[in-house]
Amino acid sequence: MAEITIVFDFDKTIIDVDSDNWVVDELGATDLFNELLPTMPWNSVMDRMMNELHAKGKTIEDVKEVLRRIPIHPRIVPTIKTAHALGCDLRILSDANLFFIKTIIDQLGIKDCFSEINTNPSYVDEEGKLRISPFVDFQSSPHGCNLCPPNMCKGMVIDRIQATLAKEGRQMIIYLGDGSGDFCPSLKLRVEDFMMPRKDFPVWGLICENRALLRAEIHEWIDGEDMEMIVMKLIEKIKIQDSVQLLPVDFKIETMPIALPQSVKVHQ
């Protein structure tokens, strides 16, 4: 099987909720979050929230404990493990942050399934406080994409992934996402790729309104069970296509004969 790259969004795609909202809500800081959100970009709000939570006595272990019980559909982990076992190259492209994502996928036992995580950097400082930075420094080097939030353009990441795969001679990308930030990368996918928007979520609405702009084949999904079924079918479809392309020409001819019609006499 020619290698398949599957790119997953994280929030509301791998997990069933937004990880930022989950942590803020579970640690009792929803009101402050809502108060700050109109004043600065989301990514900057989350860095500020980690500072505020630390000042109120919430430790990094408190954050980890909340993340370890985040809701996830029971078929998501088996889907990821099976796709990895079948030889697919799995990557995460998310506007969450590295600490949240690593904590969750480590808890789920799927950390080693992913070759790459593209997300906002984060680290625990000397005071034990989580600091979150933007993926793109929008103050000094804005990405210039008007479809994406200032801290991350997922389309730029897909451009880079596609360039790398082309050098390695690899072909297909399957992209799964739910949010409006997943629309830009969907426009980067080629005719041989597959876009899997989550139905009734923002990216699905944007795709429905702008269907002619996309070249990739579109397969909507509803939940983890739906995702599993579609991802497995797409992997099988690509495997079959690759098998046919690899057959020698003479083998194809011998094993796929064409039945010519017999002449029919017409009685006058």
Tab-separated table of C-alpha atoms in Angstrom:
chain	number	residue	atom	x	y	z
A	1	MET	CA	0.000	0.000	0.000
A	2	ALA	CA	1.326	3.413	-0.942
A	3	GLU	CA	1.545	5.375	2.263
A	4	ILE	CA	-1.499	7.362	3.308
A	5	THR	CA	-1.192	10.434	5.506
A	6	ILE	CA	-4.158	11.074	7.807
A	7	VAL	CA	-4.282	14.529	9.382
A	8	PHE	CA	-6.537	14.903	12.421
A	9	ASP	CA	-7.794	18.050	14.019
A	10	PHE	CA	-7.962	17.471	17.791
A	11	ASP	CA	-10.761	19.318	19.586
A	12	LYS	CA	-14.206	17.935	18.672
A	13	THR	CA	-12.531	15.539	16.238
A	14	ILE	CA	-10.323	13.183	18.260
A	15	ILE	CA	-11.904	14.302	21.537
A	16	ASP	CA	-15.587	15.196	21.799
A	17	VAL	CA	-15.179	18.672	23.319
A	18	ASP	CA	-12.961	21.748	23.065
A	19	SER	CA	-10.009	21.075	25.382
A	20	ASP	CA	-9.587	24.758	26.285
A	21	ASN	CA	-13.232	25.139	27.280
A	22	TRP	CA	-13.138	21.828	29.140
A	23	VAL	CA	-10.192	22.860	31.339
A	24	VAL	CA	-11.564	26.344	31.995
A	25	ASP	CA	-15.036	25.031	32.866
A	26	GLU	CA	-13.833	22.135	35.021
A	27	LEU	CA	-11.509	24.411	37.009
A	28	GLY	CA	-14.279	26.929	37.627
A	29	ALA	CA	-12.998	29.856	35.560
A	30	THR	CA	-15.690	30.155	32.883
A	31	ASP	CA	-16.849	33.652	33.846
A	32	LEU	CA	-13.350	35.115	33.712
A	33	PHE	CA	-12.686	33.391	30.376
A	34	ASN	CA	-15.867	34.879	28.880
A	35	GLU	CA	-14.919	38.299	30.223
A	36	LEU	CA	-11.442	38.203	28.659
A	37	LEU	CA	-12.376	36.655	25.300
A	38	PRO	CA	-13.624	39.870	23.636
A	39	THR	CA	-10.384	41.667	24.553
A	40	MET	CA	-7.697	39.460	22.950
A	41	PRO	CA	-7.157	36.460	20.631
A	42	TRP	CA	-8.283	33.075	21.967
A	43	ASN	CA	-4.728	31.740	22.212
A	44	SER	CA	-3.671	34.766	24.291
A	45	VAL	CA	-6.721	34.323	26.531
A	46	MET	CA	-5.701	30.744	27.291
A	47	ASP	CA	-2.196	31.810	28.307
A	48	ARG	CA	-3.733	34.432	30.584
A	49	MET	CA	-6.182	31.868	32.013
A	50	MET	CA	-3.341	29.527	32.965
A	51	ASN	CA	-1.733	32.420	34.841
A	52	GLU	CA	-5.000	33.263	36.614
A	53	LEU	CA	-5.681	29.646	37.561
A	54	HIS	CA	-2.155	29.277	38.937
A	55	ALA	CA	-2.631	32.430	41.034
A	56	LYS	CA	-5.804	30.858	42.493
A	57	GLY	CA	-3.883	27.781	43.605
A	58	LYS	CA	-4.621	25.436	40.715
A	59	THR	CA	-1.568	23.282	40.029
A	60	ILE	CA	-0.316	21.648	36.850
A	61	GLU	CA	-1.465	18.344	38.335
A	62	ASP	CA	-4.977	19.764	38.626
A	63	VAL	CA	-4.851	20.600	34.914
A	64	LYS	CA	-3.589	17.094	34.068
A	65	GLU	CA	-6.309	15.446	36.146
A	66	VAL	CA	-8.996	17.372	34.259
A	67	LEU	CA	-7.460	16.519	30.888
A	68	ARG	CA	-7.220	12.809	31.703
A	69	ARG	CA	-11.006	12.509	32.044
A	70	ILE	CA	-11.931	14.440	28.915
A	71	PRO	CA	-14.856	12.913	26.929
A	72	ILE	CA	-14.044	10.849	23.850
A	73	HIS	CA	-16.173	8.549	21.693
A	74	PRO	CA	-15.260	4.880	22.334
A	75	ARG	CA	-14.491	4.168	18.650
A	76	ILE	CA	-11.923	6.947	18.169
A	77	VAL	CA	-8.967	5.194	19.816
A	78	PRO	CA	-9.557	1.896	17.932
A	79	THR	CA	-9.790	3.868	14.664
A	80	ILE	CA	-6.455	5.563	15.310
A	81	LYS	CA	-4.727	2.347	16.386
A	82	THR	CA	-6.041	0.400	13.376
A	83	ALA	CA	-5.064	3.110	10.863
A	84	HIS	CA	-1.578	3.197	12.386
A	85	ALA	CA	-1.291	-0.597	12.281
A	86	LEU	CA	-2.270	-0.519	8.584
A	87	GLY	CA	0.766	1.654	7.852
A	88	CYS	CA	-0.860	5.078	7.666
A	89	ASP	CA	1.152	8.114	8.710
A	90	LEU	CA	-0.963	9.899	11.349
A	91	ARG	CA	-0.501	13.560	12.262
A	92	ILE	CA	-2.299	16.088	14.443
A	93	LEU	CA	-2.982	19.647	13.290
A	94	SER	CA	-4.725	21.575	16.046
A	95	ASP	CA	-5.289	25.030	17.473
A	96	ALA	CA	-5.184	23.585	21.014
A	97	ASN	CA	-1.740	23.374	22.647
A	98	LEU	CA	1.031	20.821	22.982
A	99	PHE	CA	0.693	20.200	26.728
A	100	PHE	CA	-3.038	19.491	26.515
A	101	ILE	CA	-2.699	17.221	23.480
A	102	LYS	CA	0.288	15.235	24.793
A	103	THR	CA	-1.361	14.720	28.175
A	104	ILE	CA	-4.542	13.387	26.569
A	105	ILE	CA	-3.026	11.105	23.922
A	106	ASP	CA	-0.597	9.705	26.485
A	107	GLN	CA	-3.538	8.888	28.755
A	108	LEU	CA	-5.359	7.248	25.815
A	109	GLY	CA	-2.317	5.153	24.884
A	110	ILE	CA	-2.055	6.530	21.344
A	111	LYS	CA	0.937	8.862	21.651
A	112	ASP	CA	3.171	6.601	19.544
A	113	CYS	CA	0.598	6.435	16.734
A	114	PHE	CA	1.390	10.004	15.634
A	115	SER	CA	4.480	11.034	13.707
A	116	GLU	CA	3.902	14.760	14.182
A	117	ILE	CA	1.886	17.226	16.261
A	118	ASN	CA	1.392	20.711	14.833
A	119	THR	CA	-0.122	22.985	17.468
A	120	ASN	CA	0.503	25.976	19.716
A	121	PRO	CA	3.662	25.515	21.805
A	122	SER	CA	3.325	25.265	25.576
A	123	TYR	CA	5.567	24.504	28.531
A	124	VAL	CA	5.546	24.484	32.325
A	125	ASP	CA	7.704	27.328	33.680
A	126	GLU	CA	9.874	27.376	36.804
A	127	GLU	CA	6.873	28.406	38.916
A	128	GLY	CA	4.890	25.360	37.795
A	129	LYS	CA	2.630	27.470	35.594
A	130	LEU	CA	1.592	26.438	32.081
A	131	ARG	CA	2.568	28.977	29.438
A	132	ILE	CA	0.937	28.864	25.997
A	133	SER	CA	2.408	30.584	22.919
A	134	PRO	CA	1.006	31.124	19.416
A	135	PHE	CA	2.039	28.735	16.637
A	136	VAL	CA	2.731	31.835	14.531
A	137	ASP	CA	4.074	35.020	16.118
A	138	PHE	CA	1.344	37.258	14.765
A	139	GLN	CA	2.928	40.390	16.238
A	140	SER	CA	6.219	40.154	14.331
A	141	SER	CA	5.421	37.722	11.491
A	142	PRO	CA	1.685	37.538	10.689
A	143	HIS	CA	0.722	34.701	8.343
A	144	GLY	CA	-1.564	36.937	6.247
A	145	CYS	CA	-4.412	34.434	5.801
A	146	ASN	CA	-7.809	36.048	6.312
A	147	LEU	CA	-9.527	32.672	6.707
A	148	CYS	CA	-7.602	31.681	9.845
A	149	PRO	CA	-7.089	33.004	13.382
A	150	PRO	CA	-3.966	35.153	13.874
A	151	ASN	CA	-2.020	32.504	15.808
A	152	MET	CA	-2.301	29.670	13.258
A	153	CYS	CA	-2.968	29.072	9.568
A	154	LYS	CA	-3.576	25.369	9.091
A	155	GLY	CA	-3.390	25.797	5.333
A	156	MET	CA	0.279	26.785	5.632
A	157	VAL	CA	0.958	23.577	7.561
A	158	ILE	CA	-0.787	21.484	4.889
A	159	ASP	CA	1.341	23.217	2.230
A	160	ARG	CA	4.455	22.141	4.124
A	161	ILE	CA	3.206	18.584	4.632
A	162	GLN	CA	2.335	18.270	0.935
A	163	ALA	CA	5.790	19.505	-0.094
A	164	THR	CA	7.440	16.947	2.199
A	165	LEU	CA	5.256	14.090	0.974
A	166	ALA	CA	5.961	14.991	-2.659
A	167	LYS	CA	9.709	14.675	-2.039
A	168	GLU	CA	9.150	11.274	-0.426
A	169	GLY	CA	6.952	10.093	-3.299
A	170	ARG	CA	3.865	9.712	-1.116
A	171	GLN	CA	0.419	10.542	-2.383
A	172	MET	CA	-2.865	10.570	-0.485
A	173	ILE	CA	-4.013	12.794	2.384
A	174	ILE	CA	-7.164	12.211	4.423
A	175	TYR	CA	-8.033	15.283	6.502
A	176	LEU	CA	-10.510	15.235	9.399
A	177	GLY	CA	-11.777	18.370	11.116
A	178	ASP	CA	-14.763	20.213	12.512
A	179	GLY	CA	-13.998	23.903	13.018
A	180	SER	CA	-13.873	26.964	10.796
A	181	GLY	CA	-10.071	26.811	11.004
A	182	ASP	CA	-10.213	23.535	9.063
A	183	PHE	CA	-11.716	25.217	5.995
A	184	CYS	CA	-8.456	26.799	4.811
A	185	PRO	CA	-6.546	23.470	4.743
A	186	SER	CA	-9.473	21.818	2.965
A	187	LEU	CA	-8.867	24.236	0.067
A	188	LYS	CA	-5.266	23.007	-0.181
A	189	LEU	CA	-6.210	19.366	-0.718
A	190	ARG	CA	-5.883	17.935	-4.223
A	191	VAL	CA	-8.339	15.956	-6.322
A	192	GLU	CA	-6.789	12.660	-5.140
A	193	ASP	CA	-7.164	13.603	-1.462
A	194	PHE	CA	-10.115	13.215	0.905
A	195	MET	CA	-11.754	15.781	3.185
A	196	MET	CA	-13.804	14.530	6.143
A	197	PRO	CA	-15.751	17.428	7.720
A	198	ARG	CA	-17.832	16.716	10.817
A	199	LYS	CA	-21.474	17.164	9.869
A	200	ASP	CA	-23.338	20.145	11.342
A	201	PHE	CA	-20.107	21.705	12.599
A	202	PRO	CA	-18.632	24.989	11.270
A	203	VAL	CA	-16.307	23.534	8.612
A	204	TRP	CA	-19.159	21.436	7.197
A	205	GLY	CA	-21.284	24.563	6.812
A	206	LEU	CA	-18.443	26.434	5.083
A	207	ILE	CA	-17.859	23.547	2.690
A	208	CYS	CA	-21.566	23.297	1.877
A	209	GLU	CA	-21.575	27.017	1.017
A	210	ASN	CA	-18.373	26.836	-1.044
A	211	ARG	CA	-18.400	23.326	-2.493
A	212	ALA	CA	-17.014	24.415	-5.865
A	213	LEU	CA	-13.805	25.657	-4.228
A	214	LEU	CA	-12.773	22.198	-3.030
A	215	ARG	CA	-11.008	19.653	-5.208
A	216	ALA	CA	-10.832	16.802	-2.685
A	217	GLU	CA	-13.445	14.072	-2.385
A	218	ILE	CA	-15.729	14.913	0.571
A	219	HIS	CA	-17.002	12.413	3.145
A	220	GLU	CA	-18.944	13.878	6.061
A	221	TRP	CA	-19.077	12.104	9.432
A	222	ILE	CA	-21.208	12.434	12.552
A	223	ASP	CA	-19.490	10.651	15.455
A	224	GLY	CA	-16.663	8.238	16.271
A	225	GLU	CA	-18.491	5.215	14.897
A	226	ASP	CA	-19.135	7.042	11.638
A	227	MET	CA	-15.513	8.210	11.502
A	228	GLU	CA	-14.221	4.669	11.949
A	229	MET	CA	-16.398	3.275	9.161
A	230	ILE	CA	-15.454	5.996	6.662
A	231	VAL	CA	-11.718	6.047	7.447
A	232	MET	CA	-11.490	2.260	7.071
A	233	LYS	CA	-13.422	2.364	3.790
A	234	LEU	CA	-11.148	5.090	2.413
A	235	ILE	CA	-8.006	3.175	3.385
A	236	GLU	CA	-9.415	0.070	1.680
A	237	LYS	CA	-10.376	2.098	-1.404
A	238	ILE	CA	-6.840	3.497	-1.712
A	239	LYS	CA	-5.331	0.025	-1.207
A	240	ILE	CA	-7.462	-1.368	-4.038
A	241	GLN	CA	-6.524	1.525	-6.338
A	242	ASP	CA	-2.840	1.015	-5.580
A	243	SER	CA	-3.081	-2.745	-6.189
A	244	VAL	CA	-4.617	-2.218	-9.627
A	245	GLN	CA	-1.983	0.360	-10.567
A	246	LEU	CA	0.835	-1.992	-9.542
A	247	LEU	CA	-0.380	-4.917	-11.670
A	248	PRO	CA	1.673	-5.613	-14.835
A	249	VAL	CA	-0.091	-4.638	-18.026
A	250	ASP	CA	-0.168	-8.217	-19.363
A	251	PHE	CA	-1.596	-9.477	-16.052
A	252	LYS	CA	-4.365	-6.900	-16.207
A	253	ILE	CA	-5.268	-7.963	-19.715
A	254	GLU	CA	-5.256	-11.696	-18.924
A	255	THR	CA	-7.332	-11.388	-15.775
A	256	MET	CA	-9.831	-8.839	-17.075
A	257	PRO	CA	-11.051	-10.221	-20.439
A	258	ILE	CA	-13.617	-8.286	-22.438
A	259	ALA	CA	-16.569	-10.318	-23.673
A	260	LEU	CA	-17.379	-9.284	-27.242
A	261	PRO	CA	-21.027	-9.583	-28.265
A	262	GLN	CA	-21.960	-12.398	-30.659
A	263	SER	CA	-23.550	-11.495	-33.999
A	264	VAL	CA	-27.315	-11.724	-33.987
A	265	LYS	CA	-29.349	-12.780	-37.000
A	266	VAL	CA	-32.363	-10.665	-37.635
A	267	HIS	CA	-35.279	-12.476	-39.189
A	268	GLN	CA	-37.147	-10.425	-41.762
